Amino acid sequence: MITEIAFDGDPRGMYHHRHITGSKPYRWTAEKILASNGAVFLLTGFYIQRYASIETDGLTGIYVLAETLKRMGRKVIIVTDNQTETSFRSLFPGFEQPLFPVDTDTTSSLTAANLLKSYTPDTVIAIERPGPDKNGRFRNFNGDDISSFTAGFHHLLVDDVFTIAIGDGGNELGISIPDN
């Protein structure tokens, strides 16, 4: 029932991936998380240029996940960038928070490789974090280019690390609609 409500009409064409998860994608995802015991990277922070701040809808999810995973004995790493660092340090004390600076794509790739090597996560969860478009630019829901405010977290999504992406517009990390 939850799956049918979440994918009602499937306007973004995401339910067609159910061949991977079966008819119960939320259960499948929860079971994958419960079956592993390694470090978890948590990512959020969608920059709103007009307010010089980040959206708040990802913060609640990250907080609940961080506390829950910590209580389960998982090592939780909340990756920050230039826009989220100050807020996250006060919102999430007690969690490791490496800084992933806004930089060139090449430098972002190296930063990601270093973080992946240092922490060896087996899971990456992104909530409301922008993903690049087909030209490598980060855009908000209105199509405005926010690349100069957005670190290249997409380099943290690699084939051998289980990734969960949560978003609502199709322009989020791990969810990006390829043609837009």
PDB file of C-alpha atoms in Angstrom:
ATOM      1  CA  MET A   1       0.000   0.000   0.000  1.00  0.00           C
ATOM      2  CA  ILE A   2       2.769   2.481   0.897  1.00  0.00           C
ATOM      3  CA  THR A   3       4.538   1.735  -2.381  1.00  0.00           C
ATOM      4  CA  GLU A   4       1.392   2.360  -4.393  1.00  0.00           C
ATOM      5  CA  ILE A   5       0.802   5.691  -2.652  1.00  0.00           C
ATOM      6  CA  ALA A   6       4.414   6.817  -3.042  1.00  0.00           C
ATOM      7  CA  PHE A   7       4.500   5.957  -6.735  1.00  0.00           C
ATOM      8  CA  ASP A   8       0.911   6.953  -7.566  1.00  0.00           C
ATOM      9  CA  GLY A   9       0.896   7.591 -11.298  1.00  0.00           C
ATOM     10  CA  ASP A  10       4.717   7.504 -11.289  1.00  0.00           C
ATOM     11  CA  PRO A  11       5.094  10.867 -13.055  1.00  0.00           C
ATOM     12  CA  ARG A  12       8.907  10.724 -12.816  1.00  0.00           C
ATOM     13  CA  GLY A  13       9.229   7.140 -14.054  1.00  0.00           C
ATOM     14  CA  MET A  14      11.011   5.843 -10.963  1.00  0.00           C
ATOM     15  CA  TYR A  15       8.861   2.802 -10.206  1.00  0.00           C
ATOM     16  CA  HIS A  16      10.126   1.059 -13.318  1.00  0.00           C
ATOM     17  CA  HIS A  17      13.216   0.123 -11.259  1.00  0.00           C
ATOM     18  CA  ARG A  18      11.157  -2.282  -9.159  1.00  0.00           C
ATOM     19  CA  HIS A  19      12.804  -5.186 -11.011  1.00  0.00           C
ATOM     20  CA  ILE A  20      15.751  -4.517  -8.689  1.00  0.00           C
ATOM     21  CA  THR A  21      13.845  -4.147  -5.423  1.00  0.00           C
ATOM     22  CA  GLY A  22      10.778  -6.288  -6.042  1.00  0.00           C
ATOM     23  CA  SER A  23       7.286  -5.154  -5.152  1.00  0.00           C
ATOM     24  CA  LYS A  24       8.340  -3.811  -1.732  1.00  0.00           C
ATOM     25  CA  PRO A  25      11.210  -1.364  -2.302  1.00  0.00           C
ATOM     26  CA  TYR A  26      11.082   0.142   1.189  1.00  0.00           C
ATOM     27  CA  ARG A  27      11.343  -3.252   2.863  1.00  0.00           C
ATOM     28  CA  TRP A  28      14.137  -4.273   0.476  1.00  0.00           C
ATOM     29  CA  THR A  29      16.048  -1.083   1.331  1.00  0.00           C
ATOM     30  CA  ALA A  30      15.576  -1.531   5.089  1.00  0.00           C
ATOM     31  CA  GLU A  31      16.764  -5.132   4.860  1.00  0.00           C
ATOM     32  CA  LYS A  32      19.891  -4.049   2.965  1.00  0.00           C
ATOM     33  CA  ILE A  33      20.681  -1.504   5.696  1.00  0.00           C
ATOM     34  CA  LEU A  34      20.061  -4.018   8.484  1.00  0.00           C
ATOM     35  CA  ALA A  35      22.193  -6.672   6.790  1.00  0.00           C
ATOM     36  CA  SER A  36      25.300  -4.475   6.746  1.00  0.00           C
ATOM     37  CA  ASN A  37      27.342  -3.130   9.622  1.00  0.00           C
ATOM     38  CA  GLY A  38      29.875  -0.752   8.087  1.00  0.00           C
ATOM     39  CA  ALA A  39      30.137   3.011   8.117  1.00  0.00           C
ATOM     40  CA  VAL A  40      27.358   5.143   6.646  1.00  0.00           C
ATOM     41  CA  PHE A  41      27.767   8.459   4.844  1.00  0.00           C
ATOM     42  CA  LEU A  42      24.784  10.795   5.241  1.00  0.00           C
ATOM     43  CA  LEU A  43      24.422  13.636   2.728  1.00  0.00           C
ATOM     44  CA  THR A  44      21.977  16.531   2.558  1.00  0.00           C
ATOM     45  CA  GLY A  45      21.899  20.265   1.928  1.00  0.00           C
ATOM     46  CA  PHE A  46      20.188  21.755  -1.098  1.00  0.00           C
ATOM     47  CA  TYR A  47      21.301  25.380  -1.399  1.00  0.00           C
ATOM     48  CA  ILE A  48      18.690  28.141  -1.819  1.00  0.00           C
ATOM     49  CA  GLN A  49      20.491  31.093  -3.355  1.00  0.00           C
ATOM     50  CA  ARG A  50      17.695  33.600  -2.627  1.00  0.00           C
ATOM     51  CA  TYR A  51      18.047  32.957   1.131  1.00  0.00           C
ATOM     52  CA  ALA A  52      21.760  32.098   1.193  1.00  0.00           C
ATOM     53  CA  SER A  53      20.810  28.983   3.127  1.00  0.00           C
ATOM     54  CA  ILE A  54      19.941  25.327   2.624  1.00  0.00           C
ATOM     55  CA  GLU A  55      16.536  23.669   2.437  1.00  0.00           C
ATOM     56  CA  THR A  56      15.418  22.212   5.738  1.00  0.00           C
ATOM     57  CA  ASP A  57      13.508  19.163   4.507  1.00  0.00           C
ATOM     58  CA  GLY A  58      16.592  16.948   4.379  1.00  0.00           C
ATOM     59  CA  LEU A  59      17.794  17.869   7.873  1.00  0.00           C
ATOM     60  CA  THR A  60      15.016  16.064   9.742  1.00  0.00           C
ATOM     61  CA  GLY A  61      15.593  12.864   7.821  1.00  0.00           C
ATOM     62  CA  ILE A  62      19.340  13.032   8.332  1.00  0.00           C
ATOM     63  CA  TYR A  63      18.878  13.639  12.065  1.00  0.00           C
ATOM     64  CA  VAL A  64      16.553  10.651  12.502  1.00  0.00           C
ATOM     65  CA  LEU A  65      18.792   8.403  10.404  1.00  0.00           C
ATOM     66  CA  ALA A  66      21.965   9.512  12.182  1.00  0.00           C
ATOM     67  CA  GLU A  67      20.543   8.857  15.643  1.00  0.00           C
ATOM     68  CA  THR A  68      18.934   5.557  14.636  1.00  0.00           C
ATOM     69  CA  LEU A  69      22.007   4.213  12.869  1.00  0.00           C
ATOM     70  CA  LYS A  70      24.225   5.273  15.784  1.00  0.00           C
ATOM     71  CA  ARG A  71      21.970   3.390  18.213  1.00  0.00           C
ATOM     72  CA  MET A  72      22.257   0.363  15.930  1.00  0.00           C
ATOM     73  CA  GLY A  73      26.029   0.533  16.399  1.00  0.00           C
ATOM     74  CA  ARG A  74      26.834   1.919  12.952  1.00  0.00           C
ATOM     75  CA  LYS A  75      29.576   4.474  12.408  1.00  0.00           C
ATOM     76  CA  VAL A  76      27.810   7.557  11.015  1.00  0.00           C
ATOM     77  CA  ILE A  77      29.629  10.217   9.018  1.00  0.00           C
ATOM     78  CA  ILE A  78      27.707  13.355   8.042  1.00  0.00           C
ATOM     79  CA  VAL A  79      29.552  14.867   5.094  1.00  0.00           C
ATOM     80  CA  THR A  80      29.429  18.669   5.069  1.00  0.00           C
ATOM     81  CA  ASP A  81      30.273  21.340   2.529  1.00  0.00           C
ATOM     82  CA  ASN A  82      30.878  25.091   2.638  1.00  0.00           C
ATOM     83  CA  GLN A  83      27.129  25.815   2.868  1.00  0.00           C
ATOM     84  CA  THR A  84      26.277  23.268   5.574  1.00  0.00           C
ATOM     85  CA  GLU A  85      29.364  23.134   7.782  1.00  0.00           C
ATOM     86  CA  THR A  86      28.388  25.775  10.361  1.00  0.00           C
ATOM     87  CA  SER A  87      24.795  24.578  10.760  1.00  0.00           C
ATOM     88  CA  PHE A  88      25.693  20.902  10.851  1.00  0.00           C
ATOM     89  CA  ARG A  89      28.357  21.341  13.535  1.00  0.00           C
ATOM     90  CA  SER A  90      25.703  22.739  15.892  1.00  0.00           C
ATOM     91  CA  LEU A  91      22.859  20.442  14.764  1.00  0.00           C
ATOM     92  CA  PHE A  92      24.828  17.197  14.817  1.00  0.00           C
ATOM     93  CA  PRO A  93      27.367  17.298  17.648  1.00  0.00           C
ATOM     94  CA  GLY A  94      29.033  13.997  18.341  1.00  0.00           C
ATOM     95  CA  PHE A  95      29.123  12.883  14.697  1.00  0.00           C
ATOM     96  CA  GLU A  96      32.168  12.976  12.461  1.00  0.00           C
ATOM     97  CA  GLN A  97      31.666  15.664   9.833  1.00  0.00           C
ATOM     98  CA  PRO A  98      34.422  15.840   7.239  1.00  0.00           C
ATOM     99  CA  LEU A  99      34.345  18.933   5.037  1.00  0.00           C
ATOM    100  CA  PHE A 100      33.879  18.368   1.293  1.00  0.00           C
ATOM    101  CA  PRO A 101      34.642  21.814  -0.164  1.00  0.00           C
ATOM    102  CA  VAL A 102      33.054  23.322  -3.252  1.00  0.00           C
ATOM    103  CA  ASP A 103      35.753  22.984  -5.896  1.00  0.00           C
ATOM    104  CA  THR A 104      36.456  21.810  -9.429  1.00  0.00           C
ATOM    105  CA  ASP A 105      35.131  18.457 -10.590  1.00  0.00           C
ATOM    106  CA  THR A 106      38.653  17.011 -10.624  1.00  0.00           C
ATOM    107  CA  THR A 107      39.357  18.123  -7.057  1.00  0.00           C
ATOM    108  CA  SER A 108      35.910  16.884  -5.964  1.00  0.00           C
ATOM    109  CA  SER A 109      36.692  13.474  -7.422  1.00  0.00           C
ATOM    110  CA  LEU A 110      39.947  13.341  -5.437  1.00  0.00           C
ATOM    111  CA  THR A 111      38.211  14.542  -2.253  1.00  0.00           C
ATOM    112  CA  ALA A 112      35.597  11.808  -2.639  1.00  0.00           C
ATOM    113  CA  ALA A 113      38.236   9.137  -3.260  1.00  0.00           C
ATOM    114  CA  ASN A 114      40.086  10.215  -0.094  1.00  0.00           C
ATOM    115  CA  LEU A 115      36.896  10.164   2.015  1.00  0.00           C
ATOM    116  CA  LEU A 116      35.877   6.764   0.669  1.00  0.00           C
ATOM    117  CA  LYS A 117      39.342   5.382   1.403  1.00  0.00           C
ATOM    118  CA  SER A 118      39.486   6.915   4.899  1.00  0.00           C
ATOM    119  CA  TYR A 119      36.042   5.799   6.087  1.00  0.00           C
ATOM    120  CA  THR A 120      35.239   2.823   3.785  1.00  0.00           C
ATOM    121  CA  PRO A 121      31.452   3.225   4.009  1.00  0.00           C
ATOM    122  CA  ASP A 122      29.230   0.387   2.876  1.00  0.00           C
ATOM    123  CA  THR A 123      26.200   2.682   2.596  1.00  0.00           C
ATOM    124  CA  VAL A 124      25.611   6.240   1.351  1.00  0.00           C
ATOM    125  CA  ILE A 125      22.255   7.902   2.005  1.00  0.00           C
ATOM    126  CA  ALA A 126      21.455  11.192   0.280  1.00  0.00           C
ATOM    127  CA  ILE A 127      18.348  13.190   1.180  1.00  0.00           C
ATOM    128  CA  GLU A 128      17.505  16.325  -0.791  1.00  0.00           C
ATOM    129  CA  ARG A 129      21.024  16.858  -2.090  1.00  0.00           C
ATOM    130  CA  PRO A 130      21.490  18.216  -5.647  1.00  0.00           C
ATOM    131  CA  GLY A 131      22.896  15.992  -8.337  1.00  0.00           C
ATOM    132  CA  PRO A 132      24.574  17.218 -11.510  1.00  0.00           C
ATOM    133  CA  ASP A 133      22.701  17.534 -14.796  1.00  0.00           C
ATOM    134  CA  LYS A 134      23.996  16.046 -18.064  1.00  0.00           C
ATOM    135  CA  ASN A 135      26.407  18.994 -18.391  1.00  0.00           C
ATOM    136  CA  GLY A 136      27.790  18.539 -14.875  1.00  0.00           C
ATOM    137  CA  ARG A 137      25.968  21.602 -13.510  1.00  0.00           C
ATOM    138  CA  PHE A 138      23.872  21.658 -10.350  1.00  0.00           C
ATOM    139  CA  ARG A 139      20.462  23.249 -10.707  1.00  0.00           C
ATOM    140  CA  ASN A 140      17.601  23.985  -8.380  1.00  0.00           C
ATOM    141  CA  PHE A 141      13.979  23.137  -9.151  1.00  0.00           C
ATOM    142  CA  ASN A 142      13.615  26.375 -11.162  1.00  0.00           C
ATOM    143  CA  GLY A 143      16.623  25.504 -13.299  1.00  0.00           C
ATOM    144  CA  ASP A 144      18.917  28.129 -11.749  1.00  0.00           C
ATOM    145  CA  ASP A 145      22.586  27.142 -11.752  1.00  0.00           C
ATOM    146  CA  ILE A 146      23.761  26.659  -8.144  1.00  0.00           C
ATOM    147  CA  SER A 147      27.051  24.971  -9.044  1.00  0.00           C
ATOM    148  CA  SER A 148      29.200  27.633  -7.394  1.00  0.00           C
ATOM    149  CA  PHE A 149      27.497  26.780  -4.081  1.00  0.00           C
ATOM    150  CA  THR A 150      27.433  22.987  -4.437  1.00  0.00           C
ATOM    151  CA  ALA A 151      30.158  20.459  -3.640  1.00  0.00           C
ATOM    152  CA  GLY A 152      30.492  17.421  -5.913  1.00  0.00           C
ATOM    153  CA  PHE A 153      29.038  14.832  -3.533  1.00  0.00           C
ATOM    154  CA  HIS A 154      28.036  12.749  -6.572  1.00  0.00           C
ATOM    155  CA  HIS A 155      31.590  11.409  -6.574  1.00  0.00           C
ATOM    156  CA  LEU A 156      30.748   9.608  -3.299  1.00  0.00           C
ATOM    157  CA  LEU A 157      28.242   7.400  -5.146  1.00  0.00           C
ATOM    158  CA  VAL A 158      30.324   4.496  -6.382  1.00  0.00           C
ATOM    159  CA  ASP A 159      29.394   1.049  -7.651  1.00  0.00           C
ATOM    160  CA  ASP A 160      30.563  -0.988  -4.663  1.00  0.00           C
ATOM    161  CA  VAL A 161      28.751   1.127  -2.026  1.00  0.00           C
ATOM    162  CA  PHE A 162      25.006   0.693  -1.464  1.00  0.00           C
ATOM    163  CA  THR A 163      23.290   4.008  -2.188  1.00  0.00           C
ATOM    164  CA  ILE A 164      19.892   5.302  -1.116  1.00  0.00           C
ATOM    165  CA  ALA A 165      18.624   8.540  -2.638  1.00  0.00           C
ATOM    166  CA  ILE A 166      15.588  10.433  -1.395  1.00  0.00           C
ATOM    167  CA  GLY A 167      14.209  13.480  -3.156  1.00  0.00           C
ATOM    168  CA  ASP A 168      11.120  15.080  -4.589  1.00  0.00           C
ATOM    169  CA  GLY A 169      12.029  16.953  -7.752  1.00  0.00           C
ATOM    170  CA  GLY A 170      14.131  14.618  -9.886  1.00  0.00           C
ATOM    171  CA  ASN A 171      17.178  16.887  -9.707  1.00  0.00           C
ATOM    172  CA  GLU A 172      18.528  15.317  -6.524  1.00  0.00           C
ATOM    173  CA  LEU A 173      21.686  13.293  -6.132  1.00  0.00           C
ATOM    174  CA  GLY A 174      21.104   9.698  -7.163  1.00  0.00           C
ATOM    175  CA  ILE A 175      17.681  10.485  -8.613  1.00  0.00           C
ATOM    176  CA  SER A 176      18.529  12.849 -11.447  1.00  0.00           C
ATOM    177  CA  ILE A 177      16.342  12.506 -14.504  1.00  0.00           C
ATOM    178  CA  PRO A 178      18.995  12.048 -17.223  1.00  0.00           C
ATOM    179  CA  ASP A 179      17.371  14.196 -19.925  1.00  0.00           C
ATOM    180  CA  ASN A 180      16.821  17.229 -17.700  1.00  0.00           C
TER     181      ASN A 180
END
